[in-house]
GROMACS .gro file of C-alpha atoms in nm:
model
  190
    1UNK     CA    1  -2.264  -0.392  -0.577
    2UNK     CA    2  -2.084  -0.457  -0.243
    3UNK     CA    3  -1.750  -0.487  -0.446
    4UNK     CA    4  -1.807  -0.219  -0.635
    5UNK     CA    5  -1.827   0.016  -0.312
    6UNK     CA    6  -1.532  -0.189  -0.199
    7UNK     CA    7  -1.333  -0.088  -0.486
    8UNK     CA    8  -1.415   0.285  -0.538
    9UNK     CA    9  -1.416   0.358  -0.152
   10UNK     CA   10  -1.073   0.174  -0.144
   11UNK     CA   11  -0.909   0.382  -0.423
   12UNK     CA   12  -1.059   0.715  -0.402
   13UNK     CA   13  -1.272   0.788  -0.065
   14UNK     CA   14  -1.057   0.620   0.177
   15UNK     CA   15  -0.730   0.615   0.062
   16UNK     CA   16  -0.459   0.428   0.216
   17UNK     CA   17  -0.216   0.686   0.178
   18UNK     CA   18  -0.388   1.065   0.142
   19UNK     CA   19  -0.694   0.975   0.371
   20UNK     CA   20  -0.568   0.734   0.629
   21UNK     CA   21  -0.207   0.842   0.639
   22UNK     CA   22  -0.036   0.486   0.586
   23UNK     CA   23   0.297   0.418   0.369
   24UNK     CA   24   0.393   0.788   0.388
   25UNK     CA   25   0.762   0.682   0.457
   26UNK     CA   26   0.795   0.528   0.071
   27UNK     CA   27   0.512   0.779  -0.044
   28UNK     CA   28   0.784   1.024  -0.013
   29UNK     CA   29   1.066   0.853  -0.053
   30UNK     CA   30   1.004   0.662  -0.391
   31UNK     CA   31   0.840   0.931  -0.538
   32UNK     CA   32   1.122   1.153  -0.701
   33UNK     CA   33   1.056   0.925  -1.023
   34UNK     CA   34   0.772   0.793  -1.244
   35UNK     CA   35   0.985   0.494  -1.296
   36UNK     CA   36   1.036   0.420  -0.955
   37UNK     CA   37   0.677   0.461  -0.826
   38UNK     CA   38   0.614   0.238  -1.100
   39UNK     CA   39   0.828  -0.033  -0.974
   40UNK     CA   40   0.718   0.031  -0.627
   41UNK     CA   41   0.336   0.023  -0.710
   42UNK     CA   42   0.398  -0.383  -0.890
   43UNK     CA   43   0.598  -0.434  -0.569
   44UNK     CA   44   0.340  -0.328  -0.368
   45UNK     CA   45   0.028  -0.433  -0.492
   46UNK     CA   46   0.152  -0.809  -0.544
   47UNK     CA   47   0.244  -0.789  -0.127
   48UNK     CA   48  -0.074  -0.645  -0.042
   49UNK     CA   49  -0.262  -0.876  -0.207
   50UNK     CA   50  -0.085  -1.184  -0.105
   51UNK     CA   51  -0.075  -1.033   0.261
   52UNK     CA   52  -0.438  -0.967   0.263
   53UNK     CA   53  -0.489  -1.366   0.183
   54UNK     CA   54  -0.260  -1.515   0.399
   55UNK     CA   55  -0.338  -1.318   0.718
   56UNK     CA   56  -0.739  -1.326   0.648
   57UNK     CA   57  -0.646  -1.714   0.657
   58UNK     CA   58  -0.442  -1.679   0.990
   59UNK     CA   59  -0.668  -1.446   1.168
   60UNK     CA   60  -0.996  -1.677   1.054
   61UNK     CA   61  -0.862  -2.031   1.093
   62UNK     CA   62  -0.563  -2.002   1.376
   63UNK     CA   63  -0.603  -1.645   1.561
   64UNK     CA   64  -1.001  -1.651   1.659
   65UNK     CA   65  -1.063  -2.055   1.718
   66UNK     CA   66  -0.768  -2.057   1.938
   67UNK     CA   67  -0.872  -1.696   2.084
   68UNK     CA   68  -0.552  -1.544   2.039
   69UNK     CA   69  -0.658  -1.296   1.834
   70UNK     CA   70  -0.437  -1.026   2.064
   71UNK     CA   71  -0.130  -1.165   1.890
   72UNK     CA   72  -0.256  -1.000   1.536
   73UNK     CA   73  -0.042  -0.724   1.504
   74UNK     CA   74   0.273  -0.933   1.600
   75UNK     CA   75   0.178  -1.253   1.382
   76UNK     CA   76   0.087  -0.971   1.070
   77UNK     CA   77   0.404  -0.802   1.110
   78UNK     CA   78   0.599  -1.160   1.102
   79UNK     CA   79   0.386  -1.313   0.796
   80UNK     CA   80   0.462  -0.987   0.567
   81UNK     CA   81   0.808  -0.994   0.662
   82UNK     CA   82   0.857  -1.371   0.576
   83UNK     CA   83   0.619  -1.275   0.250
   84UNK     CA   84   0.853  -1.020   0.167
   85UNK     CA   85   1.140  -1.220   0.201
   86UNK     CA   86   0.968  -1.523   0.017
   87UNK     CA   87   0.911  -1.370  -0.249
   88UNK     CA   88   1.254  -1.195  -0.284
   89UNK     CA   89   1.410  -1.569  -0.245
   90UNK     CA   90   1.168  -1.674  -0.530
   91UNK     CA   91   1.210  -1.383  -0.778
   92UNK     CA   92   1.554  -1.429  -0.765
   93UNK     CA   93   1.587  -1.809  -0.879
   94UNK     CA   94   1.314  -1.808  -1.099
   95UNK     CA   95   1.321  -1.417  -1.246
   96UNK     CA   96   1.623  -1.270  -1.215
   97UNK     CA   97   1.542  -0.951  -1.457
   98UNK     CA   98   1.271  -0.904  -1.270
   99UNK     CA   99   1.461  -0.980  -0.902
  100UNK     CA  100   1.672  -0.664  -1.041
  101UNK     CA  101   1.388  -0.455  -1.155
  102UNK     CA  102   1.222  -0.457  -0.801
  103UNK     CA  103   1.517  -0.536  -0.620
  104UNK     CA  104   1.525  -0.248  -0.407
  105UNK     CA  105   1.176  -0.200  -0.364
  106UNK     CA  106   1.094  -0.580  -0.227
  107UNK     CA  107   1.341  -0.470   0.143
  108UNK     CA  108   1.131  -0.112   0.130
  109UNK     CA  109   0.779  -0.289   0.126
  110UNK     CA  110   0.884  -0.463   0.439
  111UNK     CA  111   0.841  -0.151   0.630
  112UNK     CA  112   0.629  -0.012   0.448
  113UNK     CA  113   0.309   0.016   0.702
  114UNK     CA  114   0.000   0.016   0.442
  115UNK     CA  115   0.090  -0.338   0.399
  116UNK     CA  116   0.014  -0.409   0.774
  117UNK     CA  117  -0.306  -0.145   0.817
  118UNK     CA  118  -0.481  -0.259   0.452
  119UNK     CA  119  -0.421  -0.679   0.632
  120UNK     CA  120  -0.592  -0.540   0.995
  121UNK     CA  121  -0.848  -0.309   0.813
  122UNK     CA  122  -0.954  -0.611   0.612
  123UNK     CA  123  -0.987  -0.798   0.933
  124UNK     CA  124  -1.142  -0.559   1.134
  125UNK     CA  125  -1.379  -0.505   0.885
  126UNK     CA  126  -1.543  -0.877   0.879
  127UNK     CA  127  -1.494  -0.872   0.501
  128UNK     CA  128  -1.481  -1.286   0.404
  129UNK     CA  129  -1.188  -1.391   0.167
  130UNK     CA  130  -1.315  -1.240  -0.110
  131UNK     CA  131  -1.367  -0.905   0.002
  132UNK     CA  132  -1.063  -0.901   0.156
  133UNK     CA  133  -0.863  -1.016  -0.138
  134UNK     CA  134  -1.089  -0.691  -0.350
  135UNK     CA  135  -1.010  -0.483  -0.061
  136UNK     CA  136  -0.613  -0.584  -0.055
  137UNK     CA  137  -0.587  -0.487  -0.452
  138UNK     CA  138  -0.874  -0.179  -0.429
  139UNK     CA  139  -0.557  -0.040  -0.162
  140UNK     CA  140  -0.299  -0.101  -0.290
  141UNK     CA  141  -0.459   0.059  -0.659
  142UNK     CA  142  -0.504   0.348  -0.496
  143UNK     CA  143  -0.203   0.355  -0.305
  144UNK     CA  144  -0.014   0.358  -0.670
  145UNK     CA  145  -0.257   0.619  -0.815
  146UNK     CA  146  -0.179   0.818  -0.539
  147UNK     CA  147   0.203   0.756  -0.566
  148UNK     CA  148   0.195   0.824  -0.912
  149UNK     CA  149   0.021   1.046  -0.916
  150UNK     CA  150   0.306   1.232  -0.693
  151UNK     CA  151   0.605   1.139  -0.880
  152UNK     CA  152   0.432   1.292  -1.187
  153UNK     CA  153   0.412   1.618  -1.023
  154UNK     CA  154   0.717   1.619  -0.840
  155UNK     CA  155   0.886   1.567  -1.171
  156UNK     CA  156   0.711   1.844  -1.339
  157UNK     CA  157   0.842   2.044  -0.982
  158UNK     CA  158   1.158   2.008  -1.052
  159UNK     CA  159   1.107   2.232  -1.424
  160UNK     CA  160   0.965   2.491  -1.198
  161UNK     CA  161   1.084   2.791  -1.045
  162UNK     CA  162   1.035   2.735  -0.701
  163UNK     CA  163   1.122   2.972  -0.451
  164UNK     CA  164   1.492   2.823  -0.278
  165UNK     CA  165   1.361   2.814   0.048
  166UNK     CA  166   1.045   2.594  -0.045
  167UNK     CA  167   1.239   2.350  -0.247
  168UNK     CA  168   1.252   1.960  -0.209
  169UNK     CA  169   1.088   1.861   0.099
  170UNK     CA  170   0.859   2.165   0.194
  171UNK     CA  171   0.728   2.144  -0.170
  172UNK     CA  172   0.651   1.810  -0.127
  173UNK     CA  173   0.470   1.787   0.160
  174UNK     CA  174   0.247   2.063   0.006
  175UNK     CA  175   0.169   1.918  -0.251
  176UNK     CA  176   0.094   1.573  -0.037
  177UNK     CA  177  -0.130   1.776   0.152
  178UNK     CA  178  -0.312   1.942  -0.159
  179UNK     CA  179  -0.349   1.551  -0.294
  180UNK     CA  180  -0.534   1.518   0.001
  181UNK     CA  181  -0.733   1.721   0.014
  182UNK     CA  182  -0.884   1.663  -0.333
  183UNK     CA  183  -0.904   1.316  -0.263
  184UNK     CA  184  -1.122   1.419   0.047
  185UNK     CA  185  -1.349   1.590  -0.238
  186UNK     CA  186  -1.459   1.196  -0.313
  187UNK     CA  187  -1.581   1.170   0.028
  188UNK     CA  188  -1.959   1.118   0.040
  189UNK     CA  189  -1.963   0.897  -0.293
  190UNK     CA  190  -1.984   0.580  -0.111
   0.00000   0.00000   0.00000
């Protein structure tokens, strides 16, 4: 049952994106397109996940038995970097269609700060290996529903009439806001 609360508070009550405000930057930025929220959901729900294991390992078995633990956010940042960077090295010699398919999304996850808060949220929230690895792929699920879910209205936007002065950007931050907001409307579920 724990999981299960996990999961559903992960995707829908707390979402990384609409409730917590993390990984706006590509939230915007990548969602012009189904196709490319697409790629950029793959991209990064296969980071988040892998980040989630590797710094739950660092924080549990390096950071708190050497009580450094005040070097987290440093040590995160420089493990989902190298991740990032890894894997980019990897896809390309052993899957180059796929090296081009999320080419340009693997340098955007880098930055991209959900990464970093879902790997200290995980830790800060004494969830063992398990929960943390649920909790890394819960995120980043709902970061992609909510990302889809964007691109799919920002493309039906751009069939609309929209008033000139509320075109592009002003639009879309409405609309990010109304997302929001009936994402909040999950609140008290879990």
């Amino acid at each position: 049952m724990d999981y299960l609360i996990i999961v559903i508070s992960a995707i829908f009550v707390n979402n990384i994106v609409l409730n917590r405000f993390l990984g706006i930057c590509p939230f915007i930025g990548v969602s012009s397109k189904v196709e490319t929220a697409l790629g950029m959901t793959g991209a990064v729900a296969f980071v988040m996940t892998l980040a989630t294991i590797i710094t739950y390992l660092l924080q549990t078995y390096i950071l708190e038995p050497f009580g450094i633990t005040f070097m987290q956010t440093i040590t995160f940042i420089l493990i989902i970097a190298s991740l990032v960077q890894l894997v980019e090295i990897i896809l390309k010699k052993v899957s180059p269609p796929m090296y081009q398919a999320l080419g340009i999304f693997l340098p955007l996850i880098t930055t991209n700060c959900a990464i970093l808060g879902v790997a200290i949220l995980a830790v800060q929230s004494d969830y063992n290996l398990l929960e943390s690895v649920i909790f890394g792929i819960a995120n980043a699920i709902g970061f992609g529903l909510a990302l889809i879910l964007f691109a799919g209205i920002r493309e039906h936007l751009d069939l609309m009439d929209v008033p000139k002065p509320m075109q592009g950007v002003p639009i879309a931050f409405i609309v990010a806001g109304l997302l929001s907001l009936a994402f909040m409307g999950f609140s008290g579920i879990v």
